[in-house]
Short mmCIF file of C-alpha atoms in Angstrom, two decimals:
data_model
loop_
_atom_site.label_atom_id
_atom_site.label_comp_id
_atom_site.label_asym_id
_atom_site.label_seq_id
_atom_site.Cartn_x
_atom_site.Cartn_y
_atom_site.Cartn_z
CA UNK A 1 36.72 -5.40 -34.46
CA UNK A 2 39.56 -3.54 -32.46
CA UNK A 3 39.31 -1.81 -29.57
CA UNK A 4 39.60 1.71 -31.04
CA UNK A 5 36.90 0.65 -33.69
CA UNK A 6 34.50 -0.67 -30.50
CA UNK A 7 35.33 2.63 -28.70
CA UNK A 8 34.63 4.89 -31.39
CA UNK A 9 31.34 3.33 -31.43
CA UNK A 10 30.38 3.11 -28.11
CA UNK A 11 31.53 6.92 -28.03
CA UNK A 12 29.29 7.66 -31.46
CA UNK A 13 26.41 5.68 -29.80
CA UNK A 14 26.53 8.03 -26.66
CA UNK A 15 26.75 11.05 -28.44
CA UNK A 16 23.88 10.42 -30.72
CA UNK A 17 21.70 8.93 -27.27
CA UNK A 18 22.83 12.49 -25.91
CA UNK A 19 20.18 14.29 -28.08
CA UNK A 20 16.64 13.78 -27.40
CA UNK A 21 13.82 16.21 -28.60
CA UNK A 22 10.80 17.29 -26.80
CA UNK A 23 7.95 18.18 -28.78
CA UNK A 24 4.91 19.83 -26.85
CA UNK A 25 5.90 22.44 -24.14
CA UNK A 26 2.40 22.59 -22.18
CA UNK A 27 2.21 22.00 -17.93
CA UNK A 28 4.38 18.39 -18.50
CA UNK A 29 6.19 18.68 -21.20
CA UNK A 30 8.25 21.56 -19.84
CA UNK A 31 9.32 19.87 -16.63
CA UNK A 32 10.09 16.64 -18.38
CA UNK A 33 12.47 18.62 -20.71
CA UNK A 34 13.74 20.41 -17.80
CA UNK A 35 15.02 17.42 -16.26
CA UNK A 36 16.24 15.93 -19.32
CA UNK A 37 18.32 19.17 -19.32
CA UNK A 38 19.50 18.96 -15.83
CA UNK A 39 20.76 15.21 -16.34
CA UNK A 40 23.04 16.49 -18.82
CA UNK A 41 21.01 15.80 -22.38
CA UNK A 42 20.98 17.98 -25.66
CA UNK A 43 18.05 18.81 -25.76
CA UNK A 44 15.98 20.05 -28.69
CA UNK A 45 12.17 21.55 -28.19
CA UNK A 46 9.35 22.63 -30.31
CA UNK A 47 5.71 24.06 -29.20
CA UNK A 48 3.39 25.73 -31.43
CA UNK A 49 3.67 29.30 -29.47
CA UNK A 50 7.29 30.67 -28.93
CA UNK A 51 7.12 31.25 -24.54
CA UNK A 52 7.44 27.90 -23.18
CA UNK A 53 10.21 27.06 -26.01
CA UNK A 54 12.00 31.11 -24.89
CA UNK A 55 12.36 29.63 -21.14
CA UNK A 56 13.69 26.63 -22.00
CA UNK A 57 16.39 27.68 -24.40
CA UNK A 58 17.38 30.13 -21.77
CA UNK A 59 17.97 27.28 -19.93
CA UNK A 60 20.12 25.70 -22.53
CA UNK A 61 18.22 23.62 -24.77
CA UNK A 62 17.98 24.53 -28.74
CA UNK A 63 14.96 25.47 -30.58
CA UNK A 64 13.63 23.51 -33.55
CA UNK A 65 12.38 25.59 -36.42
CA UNK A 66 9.83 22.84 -36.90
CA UNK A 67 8.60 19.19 -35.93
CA UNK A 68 10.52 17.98 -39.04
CA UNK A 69 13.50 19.33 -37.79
CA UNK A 70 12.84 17.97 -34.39
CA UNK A 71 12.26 14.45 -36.05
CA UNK A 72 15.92 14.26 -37.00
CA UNK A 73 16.63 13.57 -32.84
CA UNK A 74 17.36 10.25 -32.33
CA UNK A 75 15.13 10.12 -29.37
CA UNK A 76 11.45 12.39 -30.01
CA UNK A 77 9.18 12.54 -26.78
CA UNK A 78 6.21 13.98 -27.74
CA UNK A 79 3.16 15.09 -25.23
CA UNK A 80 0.39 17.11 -26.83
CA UNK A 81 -3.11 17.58 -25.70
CA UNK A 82 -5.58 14.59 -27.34
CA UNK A 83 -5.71 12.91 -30.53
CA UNK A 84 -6.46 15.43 -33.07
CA UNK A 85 -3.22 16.78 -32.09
CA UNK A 86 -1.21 14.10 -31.94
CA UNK A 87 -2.54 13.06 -35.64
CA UNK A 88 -2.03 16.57 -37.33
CA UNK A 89 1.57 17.01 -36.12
CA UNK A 90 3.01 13.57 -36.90
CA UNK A 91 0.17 11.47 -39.03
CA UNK A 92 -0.92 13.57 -41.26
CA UNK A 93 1.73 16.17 -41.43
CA UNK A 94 4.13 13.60 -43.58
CA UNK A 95 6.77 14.54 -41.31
CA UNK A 96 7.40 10.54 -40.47
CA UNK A 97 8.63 9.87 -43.73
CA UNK A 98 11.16 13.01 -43.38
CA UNK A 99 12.74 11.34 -39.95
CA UNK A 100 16.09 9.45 -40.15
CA UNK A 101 15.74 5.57 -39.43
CA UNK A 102 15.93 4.29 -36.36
CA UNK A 103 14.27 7.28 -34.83
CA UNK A 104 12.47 6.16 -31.61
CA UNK A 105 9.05 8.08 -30.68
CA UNK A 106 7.57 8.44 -27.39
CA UNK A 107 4.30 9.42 -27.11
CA UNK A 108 3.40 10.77 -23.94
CA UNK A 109 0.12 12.03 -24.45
CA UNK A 110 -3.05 10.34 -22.86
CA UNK A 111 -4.98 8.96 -26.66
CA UNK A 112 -7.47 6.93 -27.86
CA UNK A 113 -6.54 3.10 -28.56
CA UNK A 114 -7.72 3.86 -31.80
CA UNK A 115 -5.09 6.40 -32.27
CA UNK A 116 -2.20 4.75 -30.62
CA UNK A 117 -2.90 1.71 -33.47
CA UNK A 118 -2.65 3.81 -36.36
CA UNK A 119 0.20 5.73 -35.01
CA UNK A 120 2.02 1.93 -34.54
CA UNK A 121 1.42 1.74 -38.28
CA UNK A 122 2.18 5.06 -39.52
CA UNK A 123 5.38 5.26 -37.59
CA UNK A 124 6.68 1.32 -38.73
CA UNK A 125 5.46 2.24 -42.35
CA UNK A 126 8.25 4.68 -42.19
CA UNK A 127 11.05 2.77 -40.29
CA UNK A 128 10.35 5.39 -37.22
CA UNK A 129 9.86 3.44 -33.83
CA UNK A 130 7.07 4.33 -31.62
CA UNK A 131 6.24 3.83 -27.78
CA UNK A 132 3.23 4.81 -25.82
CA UNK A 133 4.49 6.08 -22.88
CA UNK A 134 1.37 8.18 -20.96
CA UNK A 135 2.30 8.42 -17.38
CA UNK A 136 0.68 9.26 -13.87
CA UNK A 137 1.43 12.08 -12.15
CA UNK A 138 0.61 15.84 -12.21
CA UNK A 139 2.95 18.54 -12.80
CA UNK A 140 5.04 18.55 -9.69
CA UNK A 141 5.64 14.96 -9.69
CA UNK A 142 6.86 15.57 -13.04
CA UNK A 143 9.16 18.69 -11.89
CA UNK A 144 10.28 15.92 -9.34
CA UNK A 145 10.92 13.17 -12.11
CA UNK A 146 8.88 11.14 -10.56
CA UNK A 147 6.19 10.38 -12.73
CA UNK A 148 5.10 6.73 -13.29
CA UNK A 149 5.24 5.73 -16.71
CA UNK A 150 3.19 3.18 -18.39
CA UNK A 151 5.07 1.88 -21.58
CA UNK A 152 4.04 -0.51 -24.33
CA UNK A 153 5.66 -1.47 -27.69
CA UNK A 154 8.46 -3.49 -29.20
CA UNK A 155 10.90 -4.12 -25.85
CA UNK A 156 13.88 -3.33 -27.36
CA UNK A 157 12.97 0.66 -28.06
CA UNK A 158 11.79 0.69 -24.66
CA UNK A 159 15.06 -0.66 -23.38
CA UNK A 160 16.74 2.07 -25.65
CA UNK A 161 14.73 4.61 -24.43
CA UNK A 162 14.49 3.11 -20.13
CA UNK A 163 17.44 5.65 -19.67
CA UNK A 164 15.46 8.58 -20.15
CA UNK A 165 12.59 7.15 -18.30
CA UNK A 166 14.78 6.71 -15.42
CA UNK A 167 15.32 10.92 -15.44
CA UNK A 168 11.85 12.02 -15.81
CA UNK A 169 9.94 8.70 -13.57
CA UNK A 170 10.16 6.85 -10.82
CA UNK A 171 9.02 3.66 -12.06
CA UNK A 172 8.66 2.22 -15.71
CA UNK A 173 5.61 -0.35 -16.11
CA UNK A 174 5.68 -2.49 -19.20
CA UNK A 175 2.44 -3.03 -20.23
CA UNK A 176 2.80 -5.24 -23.14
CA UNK A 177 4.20 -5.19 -26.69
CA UNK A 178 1.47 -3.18 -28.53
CA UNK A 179 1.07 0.51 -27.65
CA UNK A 180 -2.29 0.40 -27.27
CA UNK A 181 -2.18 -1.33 -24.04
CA UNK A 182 0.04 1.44 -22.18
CA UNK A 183 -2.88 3.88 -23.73
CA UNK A 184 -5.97 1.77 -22.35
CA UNK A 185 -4.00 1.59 -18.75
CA UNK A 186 -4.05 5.13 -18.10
CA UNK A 187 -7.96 5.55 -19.67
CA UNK A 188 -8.89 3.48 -17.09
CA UNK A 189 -6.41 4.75 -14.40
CA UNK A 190 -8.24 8.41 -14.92
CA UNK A 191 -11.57 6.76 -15.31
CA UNK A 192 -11.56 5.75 -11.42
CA UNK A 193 -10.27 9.12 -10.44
CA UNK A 194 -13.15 10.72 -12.19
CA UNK A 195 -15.43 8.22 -10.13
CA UNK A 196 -13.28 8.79 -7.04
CA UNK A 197 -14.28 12.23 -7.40
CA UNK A 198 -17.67 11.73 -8.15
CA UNK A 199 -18.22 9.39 -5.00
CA UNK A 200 -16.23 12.05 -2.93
CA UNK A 201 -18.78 14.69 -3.63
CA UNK A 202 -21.43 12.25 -2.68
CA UNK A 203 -20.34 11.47 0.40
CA UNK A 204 -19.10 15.61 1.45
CA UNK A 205 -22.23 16.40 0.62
CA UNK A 206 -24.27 14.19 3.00
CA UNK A 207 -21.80 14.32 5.96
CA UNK A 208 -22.02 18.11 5.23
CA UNK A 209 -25.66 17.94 5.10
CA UNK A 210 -25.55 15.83 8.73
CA UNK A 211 -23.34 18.84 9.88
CA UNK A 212 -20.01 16.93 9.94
CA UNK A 213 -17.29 19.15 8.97
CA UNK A 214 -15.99 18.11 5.44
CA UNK A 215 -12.07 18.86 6.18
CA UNK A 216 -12.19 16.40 8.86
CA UNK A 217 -14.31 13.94 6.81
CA UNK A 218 -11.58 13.84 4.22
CA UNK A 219 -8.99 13.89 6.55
CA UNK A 220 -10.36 10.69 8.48
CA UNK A 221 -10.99 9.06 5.40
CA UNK A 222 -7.46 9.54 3.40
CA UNK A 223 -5.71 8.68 6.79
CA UNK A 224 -7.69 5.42 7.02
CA UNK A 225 -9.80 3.88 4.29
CA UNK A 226 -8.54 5.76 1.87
CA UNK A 227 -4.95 6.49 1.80
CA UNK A 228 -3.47 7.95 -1.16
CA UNK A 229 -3.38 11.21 -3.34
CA UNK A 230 -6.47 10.64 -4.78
CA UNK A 231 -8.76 11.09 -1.71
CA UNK A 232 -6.44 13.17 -0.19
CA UNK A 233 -5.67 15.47 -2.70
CA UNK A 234 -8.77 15.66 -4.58
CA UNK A 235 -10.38 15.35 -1.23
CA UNK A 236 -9.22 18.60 0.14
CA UNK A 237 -10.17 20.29 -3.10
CA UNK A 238 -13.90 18.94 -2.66
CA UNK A 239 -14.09 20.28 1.19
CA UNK A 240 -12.27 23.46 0.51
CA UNK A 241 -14.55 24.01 -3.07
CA UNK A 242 -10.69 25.18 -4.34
CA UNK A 243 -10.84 24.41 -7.97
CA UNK A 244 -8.04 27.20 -9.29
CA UNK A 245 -5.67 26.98 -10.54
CA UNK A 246 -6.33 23.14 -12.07
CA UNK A 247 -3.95 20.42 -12.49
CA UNK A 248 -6.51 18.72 -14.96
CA UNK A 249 -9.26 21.14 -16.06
CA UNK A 250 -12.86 19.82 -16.44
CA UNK A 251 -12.64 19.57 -20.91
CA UNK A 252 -9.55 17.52 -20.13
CA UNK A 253 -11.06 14.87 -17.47
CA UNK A 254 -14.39 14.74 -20.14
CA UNK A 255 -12.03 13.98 -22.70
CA UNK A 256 -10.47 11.06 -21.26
CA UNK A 257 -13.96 9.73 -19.33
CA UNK A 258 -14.80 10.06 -23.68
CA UNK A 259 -11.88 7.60 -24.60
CA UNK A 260 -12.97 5.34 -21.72
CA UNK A 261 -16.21 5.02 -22.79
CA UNK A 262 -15.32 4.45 -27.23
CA UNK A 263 -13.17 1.40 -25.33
CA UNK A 264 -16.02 -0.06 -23.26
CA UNK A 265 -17.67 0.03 -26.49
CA UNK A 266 -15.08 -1.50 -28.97
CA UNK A 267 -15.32 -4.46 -26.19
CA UNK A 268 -18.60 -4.12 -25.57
CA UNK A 269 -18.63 -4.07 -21.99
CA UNK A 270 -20.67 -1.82 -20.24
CA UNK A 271 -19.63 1.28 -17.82
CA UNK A 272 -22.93 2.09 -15.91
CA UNK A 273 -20.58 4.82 -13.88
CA UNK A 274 -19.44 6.27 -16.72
CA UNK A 275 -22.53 6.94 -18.78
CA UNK A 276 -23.46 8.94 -15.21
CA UNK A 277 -20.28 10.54 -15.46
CA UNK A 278 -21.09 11.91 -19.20
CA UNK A 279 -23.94 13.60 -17.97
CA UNK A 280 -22.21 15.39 -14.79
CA UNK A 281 -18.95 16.48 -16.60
CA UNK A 282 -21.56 17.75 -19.91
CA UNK A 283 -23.42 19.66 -16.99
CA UNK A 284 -20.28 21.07 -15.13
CA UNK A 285 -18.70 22.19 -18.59
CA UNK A 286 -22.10 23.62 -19.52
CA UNK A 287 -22.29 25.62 -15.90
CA UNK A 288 -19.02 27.28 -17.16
CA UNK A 289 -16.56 25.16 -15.18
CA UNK A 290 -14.67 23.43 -17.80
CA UNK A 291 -11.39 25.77 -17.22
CA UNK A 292 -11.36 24.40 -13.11
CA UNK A 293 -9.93 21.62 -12.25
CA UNK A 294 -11.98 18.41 -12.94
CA UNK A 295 -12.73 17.70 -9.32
CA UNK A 296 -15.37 20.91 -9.81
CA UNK A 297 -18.05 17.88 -11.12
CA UNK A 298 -18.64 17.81 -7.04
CA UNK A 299 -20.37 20.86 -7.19
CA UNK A 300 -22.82 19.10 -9.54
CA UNK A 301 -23.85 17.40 -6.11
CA UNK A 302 -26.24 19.41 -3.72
CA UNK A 303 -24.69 20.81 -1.13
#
């Protein structure tokens, strides 16, 4: 091969790694495509309602008509809200076998292992690669790119698609060669929160009830035992009873304490903590609370 044919393409190969859709416009979705913007990427979005897609293609990214259309990206990053979702817009909706080969699709979204198995199949049925790529981190981590992200599937799409990781996270994990495994990481990963938070309001409510004062509590805690954003920011929420606006409403952290559970029970292996935690987020949902942010179950605990 000469030179100029290497060159032209290396050059082709840049330009078509230049365009990367971003399907799903919600609390992440428009940071991440923010910062794909910002590094320089043409990027192409799609969301079900028009706002979140207006602001971004004021700030120079290009509006798909549809997912199909968004499919046609060499590089798709998807983050929608559970498993139905994910399902309808790329399962069922037959727009895989519309999508060029060698697309590569990133699912971002927090699923069921379940889900992220039949999405494997659908998407290899069609010649369309898929990674799970969930991540940790709320909303301004994301605005910061610096999300962790927790990646399983074949290595080499991951290595095509570490690039973009690097603009939107911190820190790739590789979790292992079928996406299900990135999926059952970050079940588990908001499983402890959710007991985090329920062992939290246990303990605020008896040092409130022994006339401690809560802020300090959590303070000497996160500062000590504890150190991280977990106790510290969840923590503060607890003492303060500051549950608006929510980084992860109360519907969203029962969803996910849901998908932990259907795994404990494909493995049959029991989660005594979590079968308590069905009943307190049901209760705190049923109380009205399942807009606030999920660290609201607290109040489930007398204070």
């Amino acid at each position: 091969m000469t030179s100029w044919n290497r060159l032209r393409r290396f050059t082709e190969r840049v330009l078509r790694m230049s365009n990367i859709a971003v399907i799903g416009l919600g609390a992440m979705g428009r940071p991440i495509a923010r910062n794909l913007l910002r590094a320089g990427y043409d990027v192409v979005v799609w969301n079900r309602s028009d706002g979140p897609a207006d602001e971004l293609v004021a700030a120079g990214a290009r509006r798909a008509a549809s997912v199909a259309e968004a499919m046609h990206s060499p590089v798709v990053f998807s983050i929608l809200a559970d498993d139905r979702a994910v399902a309808e817009t790329f399962i069922d909706s037959g727009v895989l076998a519309q999508a060029p080969g060698g697309t590569v699709h990133v699912n971002l979204a927090t699923v069921s292992a379940g889900l992220a198995r039949r999405a494997g199949a659908a998407h290899a049925e069609h010649g369309v690669g898929y990674v799970a790529a969930p991540v940790f981190g709320r909303a301004p981590v994301a605005e910061a790119g610096a999300l962790n992200i927790l990646a399983a599937g074949e290595q080499g799409l991951i290595d095509r698609v570490q690039p973009l990781f690097d603009v939107i996270g911190s820190r790739t994990w590789r979790l292992g060669d079928r996406p299900e495994q990135a999926n059952i990481v970050k079940i588990l990963g908001n499983y402890l929160i959710a007991c985090a938070i329920q062992s939290l309001g246990e303990a605020v409510s008896l040092a409130e009830g022994a006339g401690v004062d809560s802020g300090q509590f959590v303070e000497l805690l996160s500062s000590t035992l504890f150190p991280g954003a977990v106790y510290n920011g969840y923590g503060s929420m607890i003492a303060e009873r500051r549950y608006q606006p929510p980084g992860f409403t109360t519907v969203l952290g029962r969803k996910d304490l849901h998908l932990a559970l259907d795994a404990a029970n494909d493995h049959d292996i029991p989660l005594p903590i979590g079968e308590l935690l069905r009943t307190v987020f049901d209760q705190a949902i049923a109380d009205g609370r399942g807009a606030d942010d999920w660290a609201v179950i607290a109040e489930q605990q007398p204070r």
